[in-house]
Short mmCIF file of C-alpha atoms in Angstrom, two decimals:
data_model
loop_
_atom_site.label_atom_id
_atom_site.label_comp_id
_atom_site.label_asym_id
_atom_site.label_seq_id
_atom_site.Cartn_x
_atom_site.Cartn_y
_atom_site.Cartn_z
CA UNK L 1309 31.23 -131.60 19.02
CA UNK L 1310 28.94 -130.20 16.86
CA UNK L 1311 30.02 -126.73 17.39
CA UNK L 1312 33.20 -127.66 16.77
CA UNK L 1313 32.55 -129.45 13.62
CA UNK L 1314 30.80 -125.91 12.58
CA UNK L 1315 33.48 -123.54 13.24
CA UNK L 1316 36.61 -126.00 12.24
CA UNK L 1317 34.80 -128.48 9.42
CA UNK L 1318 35.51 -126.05 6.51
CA UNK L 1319 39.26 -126.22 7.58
CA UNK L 1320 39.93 -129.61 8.02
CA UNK L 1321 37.75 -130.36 4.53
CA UNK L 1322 40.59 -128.21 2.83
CA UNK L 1323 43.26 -129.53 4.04
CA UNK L 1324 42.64 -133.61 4.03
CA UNK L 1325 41.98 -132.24 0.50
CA UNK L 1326 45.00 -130.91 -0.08
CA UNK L 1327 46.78 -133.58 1.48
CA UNK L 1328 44.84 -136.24 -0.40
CA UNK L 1329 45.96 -134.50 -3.84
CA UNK L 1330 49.07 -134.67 -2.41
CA UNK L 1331 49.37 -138.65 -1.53
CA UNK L 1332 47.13 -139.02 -4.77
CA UNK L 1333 50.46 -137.32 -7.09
CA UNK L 1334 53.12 -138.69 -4.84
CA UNK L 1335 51.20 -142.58 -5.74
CA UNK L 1336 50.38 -142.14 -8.96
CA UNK L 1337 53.93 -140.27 -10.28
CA UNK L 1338 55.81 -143.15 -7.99
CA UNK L 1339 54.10 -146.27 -10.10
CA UNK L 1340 54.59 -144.25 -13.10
CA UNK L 1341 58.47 -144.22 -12.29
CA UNK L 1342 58.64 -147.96 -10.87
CA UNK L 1343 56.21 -149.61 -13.06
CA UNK L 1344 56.46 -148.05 -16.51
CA UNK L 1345 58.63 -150.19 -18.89
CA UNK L 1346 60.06 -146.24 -20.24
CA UNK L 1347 62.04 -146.71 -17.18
CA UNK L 1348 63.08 -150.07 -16.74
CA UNK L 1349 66.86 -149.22 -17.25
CA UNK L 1350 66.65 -146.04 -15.28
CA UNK L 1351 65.71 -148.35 -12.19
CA UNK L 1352 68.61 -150.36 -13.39
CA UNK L 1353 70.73 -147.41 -13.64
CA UNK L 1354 70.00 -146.06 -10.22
CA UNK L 1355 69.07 -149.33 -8.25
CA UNK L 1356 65.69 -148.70 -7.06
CA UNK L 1357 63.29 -146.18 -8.07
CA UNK L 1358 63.32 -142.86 -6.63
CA UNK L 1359 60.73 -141.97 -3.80
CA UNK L 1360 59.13 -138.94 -3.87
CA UNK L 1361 34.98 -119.90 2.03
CA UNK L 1362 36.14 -117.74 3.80
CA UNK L 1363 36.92 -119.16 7.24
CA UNK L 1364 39.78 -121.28 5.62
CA UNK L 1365 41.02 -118.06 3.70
CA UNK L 1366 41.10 -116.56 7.44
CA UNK L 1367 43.44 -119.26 8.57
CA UNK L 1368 45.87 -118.54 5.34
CA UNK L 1369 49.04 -118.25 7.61
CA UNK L 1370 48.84 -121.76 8.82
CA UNK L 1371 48.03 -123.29 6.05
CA UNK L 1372 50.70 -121.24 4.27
CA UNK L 1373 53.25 -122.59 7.40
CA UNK L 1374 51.74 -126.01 6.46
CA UNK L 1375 52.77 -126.06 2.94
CA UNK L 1376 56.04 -124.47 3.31
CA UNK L 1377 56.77 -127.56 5.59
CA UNK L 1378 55.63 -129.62 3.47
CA UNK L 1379 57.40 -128.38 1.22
CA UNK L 1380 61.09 -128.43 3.08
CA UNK L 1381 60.51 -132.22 4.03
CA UNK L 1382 59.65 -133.12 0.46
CA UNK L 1383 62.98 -131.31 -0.54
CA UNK L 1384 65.04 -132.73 2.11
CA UNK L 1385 63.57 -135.85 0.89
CA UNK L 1386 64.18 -135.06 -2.88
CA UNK L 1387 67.50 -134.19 -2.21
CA UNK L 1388 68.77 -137.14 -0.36
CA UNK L 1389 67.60 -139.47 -2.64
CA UNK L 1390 69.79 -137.54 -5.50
CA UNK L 1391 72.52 -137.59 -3.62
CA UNK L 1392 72.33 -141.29 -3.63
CA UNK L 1393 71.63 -141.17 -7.33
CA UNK L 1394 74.46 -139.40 -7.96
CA UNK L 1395 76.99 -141.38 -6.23
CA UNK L 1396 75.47 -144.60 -8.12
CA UNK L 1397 75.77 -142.65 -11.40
CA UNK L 1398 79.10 -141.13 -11.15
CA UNK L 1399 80.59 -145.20 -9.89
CA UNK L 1400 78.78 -146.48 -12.63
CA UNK L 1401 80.10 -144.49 -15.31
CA UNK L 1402 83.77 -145.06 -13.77
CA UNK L 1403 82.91 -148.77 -14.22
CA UNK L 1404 84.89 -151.15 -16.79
CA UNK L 1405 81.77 -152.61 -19.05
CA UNK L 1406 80.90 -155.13 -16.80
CA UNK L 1407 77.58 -154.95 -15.21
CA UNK L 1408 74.24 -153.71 -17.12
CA UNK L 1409 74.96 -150.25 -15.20
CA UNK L 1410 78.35 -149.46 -16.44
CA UNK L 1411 76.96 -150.46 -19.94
CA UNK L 1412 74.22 -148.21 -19.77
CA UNK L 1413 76.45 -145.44 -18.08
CA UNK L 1414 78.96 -145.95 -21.53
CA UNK L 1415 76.02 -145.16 -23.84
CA UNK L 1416 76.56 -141.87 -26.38
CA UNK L 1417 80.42 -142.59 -26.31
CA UNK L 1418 80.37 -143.77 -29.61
CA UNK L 1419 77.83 -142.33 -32.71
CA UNK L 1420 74.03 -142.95 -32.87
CA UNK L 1421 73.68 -143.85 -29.47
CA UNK L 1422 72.12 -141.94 -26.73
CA UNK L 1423 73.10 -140.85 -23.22
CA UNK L 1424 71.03 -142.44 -19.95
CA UNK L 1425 73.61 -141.01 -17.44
CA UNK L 1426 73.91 -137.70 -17.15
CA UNK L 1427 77.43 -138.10 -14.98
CA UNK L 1428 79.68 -137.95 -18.39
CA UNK L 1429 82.52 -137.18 -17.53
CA UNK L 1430 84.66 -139.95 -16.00
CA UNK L 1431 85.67 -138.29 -12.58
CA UNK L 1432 85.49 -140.55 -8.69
CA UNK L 1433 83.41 -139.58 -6.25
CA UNK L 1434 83.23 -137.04 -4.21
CA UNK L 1435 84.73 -134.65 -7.29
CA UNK L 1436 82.26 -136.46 -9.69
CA UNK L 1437 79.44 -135.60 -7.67
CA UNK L 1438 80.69 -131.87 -7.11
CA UNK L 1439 81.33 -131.47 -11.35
CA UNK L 1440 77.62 -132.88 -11.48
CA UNK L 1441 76.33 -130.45 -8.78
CA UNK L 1442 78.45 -127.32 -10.33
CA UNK L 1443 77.73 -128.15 -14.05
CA UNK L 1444 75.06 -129.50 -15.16
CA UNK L 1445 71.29 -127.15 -15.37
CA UNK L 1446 69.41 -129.16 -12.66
CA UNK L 1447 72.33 -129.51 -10.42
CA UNK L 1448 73.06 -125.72 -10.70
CA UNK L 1449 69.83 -124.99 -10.08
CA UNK L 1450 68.87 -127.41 -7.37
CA UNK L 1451 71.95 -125.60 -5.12
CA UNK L 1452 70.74 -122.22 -5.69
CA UNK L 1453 66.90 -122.80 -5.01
CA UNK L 1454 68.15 -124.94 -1.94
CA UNK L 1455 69.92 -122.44 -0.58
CA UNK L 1456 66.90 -119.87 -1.10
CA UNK L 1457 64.82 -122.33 0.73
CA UNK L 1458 67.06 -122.65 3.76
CA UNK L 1459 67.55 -119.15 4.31
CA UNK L 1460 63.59 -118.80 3.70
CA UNK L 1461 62.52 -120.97 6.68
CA UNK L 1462 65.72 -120.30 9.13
CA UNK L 1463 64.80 -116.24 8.64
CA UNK L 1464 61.27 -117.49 9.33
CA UNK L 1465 61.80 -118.46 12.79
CA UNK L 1466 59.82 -116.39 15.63
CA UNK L 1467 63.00 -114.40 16.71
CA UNK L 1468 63.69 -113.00 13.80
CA UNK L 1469 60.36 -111.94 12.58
CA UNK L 1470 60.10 -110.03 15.93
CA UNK L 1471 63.37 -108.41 16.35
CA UNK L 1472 64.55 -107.95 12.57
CA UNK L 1473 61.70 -108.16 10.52
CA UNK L 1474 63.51 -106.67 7.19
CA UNK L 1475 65.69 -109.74 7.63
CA UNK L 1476 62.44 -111.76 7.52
CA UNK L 1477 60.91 -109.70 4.86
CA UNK L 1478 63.47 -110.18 2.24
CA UNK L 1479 64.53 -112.82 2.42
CA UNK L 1480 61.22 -114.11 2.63
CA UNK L 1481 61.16 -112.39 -1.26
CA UNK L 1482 63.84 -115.41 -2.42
CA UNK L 1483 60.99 -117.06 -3.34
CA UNK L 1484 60.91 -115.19 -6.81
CA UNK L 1485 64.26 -116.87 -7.18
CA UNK L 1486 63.13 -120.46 -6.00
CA UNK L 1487 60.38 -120.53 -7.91
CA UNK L 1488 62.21 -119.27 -11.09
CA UNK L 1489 65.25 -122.05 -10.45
CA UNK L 1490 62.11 -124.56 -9.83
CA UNK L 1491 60.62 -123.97 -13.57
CA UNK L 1492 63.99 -124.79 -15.11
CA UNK L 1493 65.35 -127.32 -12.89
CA UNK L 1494 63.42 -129.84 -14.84
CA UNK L 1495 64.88 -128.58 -18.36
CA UNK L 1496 67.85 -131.08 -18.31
CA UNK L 1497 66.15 -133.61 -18.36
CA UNK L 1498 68.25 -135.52 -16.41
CA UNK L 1499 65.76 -138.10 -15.42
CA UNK L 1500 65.56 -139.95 -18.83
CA UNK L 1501 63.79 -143.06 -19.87
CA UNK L 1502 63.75 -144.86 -22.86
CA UNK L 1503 61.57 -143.55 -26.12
CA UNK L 1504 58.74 -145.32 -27.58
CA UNK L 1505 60.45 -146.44 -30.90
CA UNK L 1506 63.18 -147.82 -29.19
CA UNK L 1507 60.68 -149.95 -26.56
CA UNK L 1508 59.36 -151.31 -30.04
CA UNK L 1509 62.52 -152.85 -31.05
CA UNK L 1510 64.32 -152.87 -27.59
CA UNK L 1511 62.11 -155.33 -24.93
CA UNK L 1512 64.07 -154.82 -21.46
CA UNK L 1513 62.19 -157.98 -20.08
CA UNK L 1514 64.11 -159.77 -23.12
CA UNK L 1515 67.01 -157.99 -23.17
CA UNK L 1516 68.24 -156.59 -20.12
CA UNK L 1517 69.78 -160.14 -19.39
CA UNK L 1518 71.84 -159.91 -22.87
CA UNK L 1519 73.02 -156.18 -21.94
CA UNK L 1520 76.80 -158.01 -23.56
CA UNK L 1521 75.20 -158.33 -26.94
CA UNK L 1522 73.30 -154.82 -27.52
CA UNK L 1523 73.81 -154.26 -30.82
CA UNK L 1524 75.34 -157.32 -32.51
CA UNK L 1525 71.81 -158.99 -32.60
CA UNK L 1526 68.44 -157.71 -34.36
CA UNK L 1527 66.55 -158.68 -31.17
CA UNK L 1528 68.49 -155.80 -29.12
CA UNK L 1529 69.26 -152.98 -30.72
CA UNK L 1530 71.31 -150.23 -28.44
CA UNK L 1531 68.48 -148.71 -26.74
CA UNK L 1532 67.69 -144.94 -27.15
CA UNK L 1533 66.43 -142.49 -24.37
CA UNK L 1534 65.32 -138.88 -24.19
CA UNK L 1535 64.73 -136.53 -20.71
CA UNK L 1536 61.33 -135.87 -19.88
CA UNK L 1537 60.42 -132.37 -20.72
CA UNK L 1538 59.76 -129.94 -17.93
CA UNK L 1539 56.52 -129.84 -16.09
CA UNK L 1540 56.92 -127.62 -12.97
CA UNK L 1541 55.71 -124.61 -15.09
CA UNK L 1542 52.54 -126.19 -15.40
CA UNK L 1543 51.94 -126.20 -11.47
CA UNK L 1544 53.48 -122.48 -11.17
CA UNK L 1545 52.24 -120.30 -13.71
CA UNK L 1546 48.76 -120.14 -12.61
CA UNK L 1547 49.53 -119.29 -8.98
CA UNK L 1548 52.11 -116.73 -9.92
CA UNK L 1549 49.06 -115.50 -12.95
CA UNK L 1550 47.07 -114.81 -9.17
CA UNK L 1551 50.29 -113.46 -7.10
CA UNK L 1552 50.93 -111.13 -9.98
CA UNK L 1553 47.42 -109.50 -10.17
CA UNK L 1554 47.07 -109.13 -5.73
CA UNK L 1555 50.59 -107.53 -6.38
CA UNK L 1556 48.59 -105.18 -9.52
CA UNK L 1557 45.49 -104.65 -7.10
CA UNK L 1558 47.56 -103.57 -4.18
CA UNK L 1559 49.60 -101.06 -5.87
CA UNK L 1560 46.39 -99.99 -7.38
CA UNK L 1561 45.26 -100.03 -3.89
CA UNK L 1562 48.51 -98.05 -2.47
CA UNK L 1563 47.73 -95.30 -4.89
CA UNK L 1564 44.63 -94.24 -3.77
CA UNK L 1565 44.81 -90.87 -1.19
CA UNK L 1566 45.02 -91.43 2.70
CA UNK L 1567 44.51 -88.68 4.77
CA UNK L 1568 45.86 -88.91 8.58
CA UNK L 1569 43.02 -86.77 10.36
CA UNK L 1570 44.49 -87.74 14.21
CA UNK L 1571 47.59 -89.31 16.14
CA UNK L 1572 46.91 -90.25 19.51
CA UNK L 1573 49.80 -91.41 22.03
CA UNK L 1574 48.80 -94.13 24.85
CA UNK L 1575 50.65 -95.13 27.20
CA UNK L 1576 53.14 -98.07 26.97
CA UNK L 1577 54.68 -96.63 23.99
CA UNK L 1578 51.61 -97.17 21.74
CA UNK L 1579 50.17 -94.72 19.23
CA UNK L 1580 46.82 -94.65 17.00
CA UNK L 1581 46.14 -93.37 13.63
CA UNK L 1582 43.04 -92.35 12.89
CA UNK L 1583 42.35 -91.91 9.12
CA UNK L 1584 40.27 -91.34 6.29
CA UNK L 1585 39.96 -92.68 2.45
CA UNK L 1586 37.62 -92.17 0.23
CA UNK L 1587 35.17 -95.23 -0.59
CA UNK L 1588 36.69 -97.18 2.43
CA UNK L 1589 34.29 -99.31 4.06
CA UNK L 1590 35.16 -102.28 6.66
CA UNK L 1591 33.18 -104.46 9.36
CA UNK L 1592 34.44 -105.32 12.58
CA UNK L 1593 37.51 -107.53 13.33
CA UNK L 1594 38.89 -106.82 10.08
CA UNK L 1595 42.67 -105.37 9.15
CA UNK L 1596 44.62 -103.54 6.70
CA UNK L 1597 47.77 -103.45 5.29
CA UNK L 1598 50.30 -100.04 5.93
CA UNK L 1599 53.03 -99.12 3.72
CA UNK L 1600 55.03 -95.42 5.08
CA UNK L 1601 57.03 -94.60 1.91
CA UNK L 1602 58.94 -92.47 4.20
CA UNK L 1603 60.16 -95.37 6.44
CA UNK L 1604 60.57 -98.15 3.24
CA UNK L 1605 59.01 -98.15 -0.26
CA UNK L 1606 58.44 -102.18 0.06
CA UNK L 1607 57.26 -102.68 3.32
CA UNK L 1608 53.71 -103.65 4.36
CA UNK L 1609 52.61 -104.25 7.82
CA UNK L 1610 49.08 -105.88 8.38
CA UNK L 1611 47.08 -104.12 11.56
CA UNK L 1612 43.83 -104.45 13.00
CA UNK L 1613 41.11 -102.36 12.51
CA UNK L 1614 40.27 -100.76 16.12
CA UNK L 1615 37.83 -98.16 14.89
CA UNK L 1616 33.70 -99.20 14.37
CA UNK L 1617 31.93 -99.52 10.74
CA UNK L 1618 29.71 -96.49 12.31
CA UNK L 1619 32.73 -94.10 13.24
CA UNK L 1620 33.37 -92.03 10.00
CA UNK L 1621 36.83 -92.60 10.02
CA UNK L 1622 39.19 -96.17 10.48
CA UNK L 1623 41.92 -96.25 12.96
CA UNK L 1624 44.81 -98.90 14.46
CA UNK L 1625 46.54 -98.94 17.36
CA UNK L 1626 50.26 -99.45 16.84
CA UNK L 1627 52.77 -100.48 19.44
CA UNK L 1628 56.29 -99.49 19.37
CA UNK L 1629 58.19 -102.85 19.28
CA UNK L 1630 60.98 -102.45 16.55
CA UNK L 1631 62.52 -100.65 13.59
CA UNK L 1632 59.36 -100.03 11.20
CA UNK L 1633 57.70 -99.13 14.24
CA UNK L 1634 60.04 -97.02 15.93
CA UNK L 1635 60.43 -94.83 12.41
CA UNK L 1636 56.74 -94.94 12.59
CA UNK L 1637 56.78 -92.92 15.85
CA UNK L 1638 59.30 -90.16 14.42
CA UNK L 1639 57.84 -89.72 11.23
CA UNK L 1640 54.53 -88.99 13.05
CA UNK L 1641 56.11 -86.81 15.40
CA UNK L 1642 55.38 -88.75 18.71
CA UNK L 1643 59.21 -87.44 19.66
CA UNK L 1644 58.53 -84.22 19.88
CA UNK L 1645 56.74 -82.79 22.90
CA UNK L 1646 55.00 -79.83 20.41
CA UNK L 1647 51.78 -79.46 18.48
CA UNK L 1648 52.06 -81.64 14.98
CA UNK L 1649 50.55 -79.95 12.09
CA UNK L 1650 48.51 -82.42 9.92
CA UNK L 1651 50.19 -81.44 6.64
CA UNK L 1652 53.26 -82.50 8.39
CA UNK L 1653 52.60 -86.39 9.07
CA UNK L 1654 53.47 -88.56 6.17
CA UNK L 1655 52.48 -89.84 3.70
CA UNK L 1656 50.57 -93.54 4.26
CA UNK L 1657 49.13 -96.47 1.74
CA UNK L 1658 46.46 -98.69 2.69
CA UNK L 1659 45.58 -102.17 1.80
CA UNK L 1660 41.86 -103.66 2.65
CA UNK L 1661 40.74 -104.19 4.51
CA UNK L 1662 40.34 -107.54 4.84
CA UNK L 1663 37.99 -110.16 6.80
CA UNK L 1664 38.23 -112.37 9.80
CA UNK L 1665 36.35 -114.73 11.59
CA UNK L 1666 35.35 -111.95 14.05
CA UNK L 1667 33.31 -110.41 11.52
CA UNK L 1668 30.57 -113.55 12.07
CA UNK L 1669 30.68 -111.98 16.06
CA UNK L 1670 26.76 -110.59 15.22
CA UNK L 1671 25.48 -113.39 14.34
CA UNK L 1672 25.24 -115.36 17.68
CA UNK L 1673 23.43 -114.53 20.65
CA UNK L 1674 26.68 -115.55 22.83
CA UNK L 1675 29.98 -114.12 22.20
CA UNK L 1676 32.90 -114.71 24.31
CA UNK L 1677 36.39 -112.03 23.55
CA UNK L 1678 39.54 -113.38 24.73
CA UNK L 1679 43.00 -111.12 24.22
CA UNK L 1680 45.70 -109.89 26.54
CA UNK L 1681 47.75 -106.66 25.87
CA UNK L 1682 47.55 -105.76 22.23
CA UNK L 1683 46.06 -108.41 21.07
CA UNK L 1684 42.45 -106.90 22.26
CA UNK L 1685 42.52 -104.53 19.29
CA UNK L 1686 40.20 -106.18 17.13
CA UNK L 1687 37.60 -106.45 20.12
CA UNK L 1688 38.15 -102.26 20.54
CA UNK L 1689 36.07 -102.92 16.99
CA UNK L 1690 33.86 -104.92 18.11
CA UNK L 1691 33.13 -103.58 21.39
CA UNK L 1692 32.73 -100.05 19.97
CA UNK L 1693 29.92 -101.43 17.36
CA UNK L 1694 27.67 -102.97 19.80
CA UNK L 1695 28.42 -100.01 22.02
CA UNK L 1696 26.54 -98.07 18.76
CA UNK L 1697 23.97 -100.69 17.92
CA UNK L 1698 22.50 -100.81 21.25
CA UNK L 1699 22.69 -96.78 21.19
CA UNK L 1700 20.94 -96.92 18.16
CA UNK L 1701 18.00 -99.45 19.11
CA UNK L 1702 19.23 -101.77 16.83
CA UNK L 1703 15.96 -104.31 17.48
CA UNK L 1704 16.97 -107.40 14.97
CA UNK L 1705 20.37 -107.61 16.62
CA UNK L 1706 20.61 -110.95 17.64
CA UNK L 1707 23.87 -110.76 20.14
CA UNK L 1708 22.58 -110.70 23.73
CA UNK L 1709 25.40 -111.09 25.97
#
């Protein structure tokens, strides 16, 4: 227990964090919406209100496959509970004046009044819904960031990534798009409530049982509403600020000279590239990032390091296993049966490296390496270091076994 407390407590901090920020907005934003007087008639409108260190950093793709799940059920959520909005709205505003909602739906027909639904024109449902959906900013943009996020996850699936991994890769890139559509979705204000001048004059706990006689008494004034202005941006620009300056560090990265000194070819169709760059320093267990401008100009492929800090040179072992791979394998020559000169092999970019757990592998007297085919690459790393620490006498290392 304890050990596992060590190795896992860091992780499971950061996320009952992150899911306690979570529950913490999705409480506090719901009372705001069911509670706040701004919104009395908007809950009248719709019915109800609307329901809605390093070892961590080593762990990023499941905590990245975490919050994109998250993130699809709170959509799916999101956009159920509009589609039941917008079948109230559109029946209400096709209403004769007879309920509170068909009043409220009416508002901004006539001058110095102001809108609450955002269904206007007066079409039935389902075409009311579709002109709503089609038309309007949010609606527009909710379909288009929707579909971004479907074909995000379904390309995301395990058979794709291993058989067509472009397929995977760009479309994984629609997330420029949803992110975009997410920043303006919120500029029409189509959630509205009512504004603070108006509450002054207009008390819904007085009123909203005399909805008949808005406006022919001094005690109820028509009641005026404005959209709440856009706050995604808020939660985006800073994490896009970060994405944008990895992006500027790994071109800056990319640019720097990467000599291929060796290609070796194993057996079961795998080959390894031993290289050189200057300034390049790594530990074991760690991996890089390749880009082959021959093959694509926007591909990277992460690979572990197999090669030891002492060797002076880094290496990977690459198996053959689809289309980067296979171009890989040409480009390098591994088709032809002939010497390769080394000003023929292309031209490569490298990215890292960067640190895993395995790097902590000195620094307990136990160590146990579990991995099965090529997954025993990053153990080539560390087995080679201790091979050259014991060589070397290292007496303060404090693996034994």
């Amino acid at each position: 227990m304890g050990n596992w407390v060590e190795n896992e407590g860091l992780s499971i901090f950061v996320i009952f964090v992150w899911l306690a920020l979570n529950v913490f907005l999705f409480t506090w934003y719901y009372f705001v919406y069911d509670l706040g007087e701004k919104f009395y008639y908007t809950r009248e409108l719709l019915g109800c209100c609307s329901v809605r260190v390093r070892r961590q950093l080593d762990r990023n793709l499941t905590f990245h496959k975490l919050v994109a799940w998250m993130i699809a059920l709170h959509t799916t959520i999101h956009t159920i509970a509009h589609l039941f909005n917008v079948e109230n709205l559109v029946n209400a505003r096709n209403e004769n004046k007879t309920t509170i909602q068909s009043v409220l739906s009416h508002l901004e027909d006539t001058k110095n009044e102001t809108y609450l639904n955002f269904a206007r024109k007066k079409l039935p449902n389902p075409e009311g819904g579709l002109y709503v959906a089609f038309t309007t900013l949010a609606g527009l943009s909710g379909v288009i960031i929707t579909l971004c996020l479907i074909l995000i996850i379904t390309s995301s699936t395990k058979t794709i990534r291993r058989s067509y991994f472009e397929v995977f890769w760009f479309t994984h890139h629609l997330f420029v798009i949803f992110f975009a559509g997410l920043v303006i979705h919120g500029a029409g204000q189509i959630v509205r409530g009512q504004i603070k001048t108006s509450l002054d004059e207009h008390k819904p706990s007085i009123c909203a049982k005399q909805f008949t006689q808005w406006g022919k008494t001094p005690e109820c004034p028509i009641p005026q509403f404005s959209g709440n202005p856009p706050m995604t941006w808020k939660w985006v620009v800073g994490p896009m600020i970060l994405y944008l300056c990895e992006r500027l560090v790994r071109f800056w990265r990319s640019q720097q000279k990467v000599v291929i000194t060796k290609v070796v070819i194993h057996p079961f169709k795998t080959i390894e590239l031993q290289m050189k760059k200057k300034g390049f320093r790594m530990e074991v267990g760690q991996y890089i990032f390749v880009k082959c401008p021959a093959i694509s100009m926007l591909e990277w492929h992460p690979f572990t390091l197999t090669s030891a800090p002492e060797e002076d040179y880094f290496s990977i072992h690459i198996r053959i296993v689809g289309d980067w791979t296979e171009g890989l394998f040409n480009v390098c020559g591994c088709d032809k049966q002939e010497f390769q000169d080394a000003w023929k092999l292309p031209k490569i970019a490298v990215d890292g490296p960067f640190g895993t757990a395995s790097e902590d592998v000195f620094s307990y007297e136990t160590v146990m390496l579990v991995g099965a085919g090529i997954g025993v690459t990053p153990f080539a790393s560390v087995l080679k270091s201790v091979w050259y620490k014991y060589c070397n006498d290292a007496t303060n290392l404090r693996l034994k076994k």
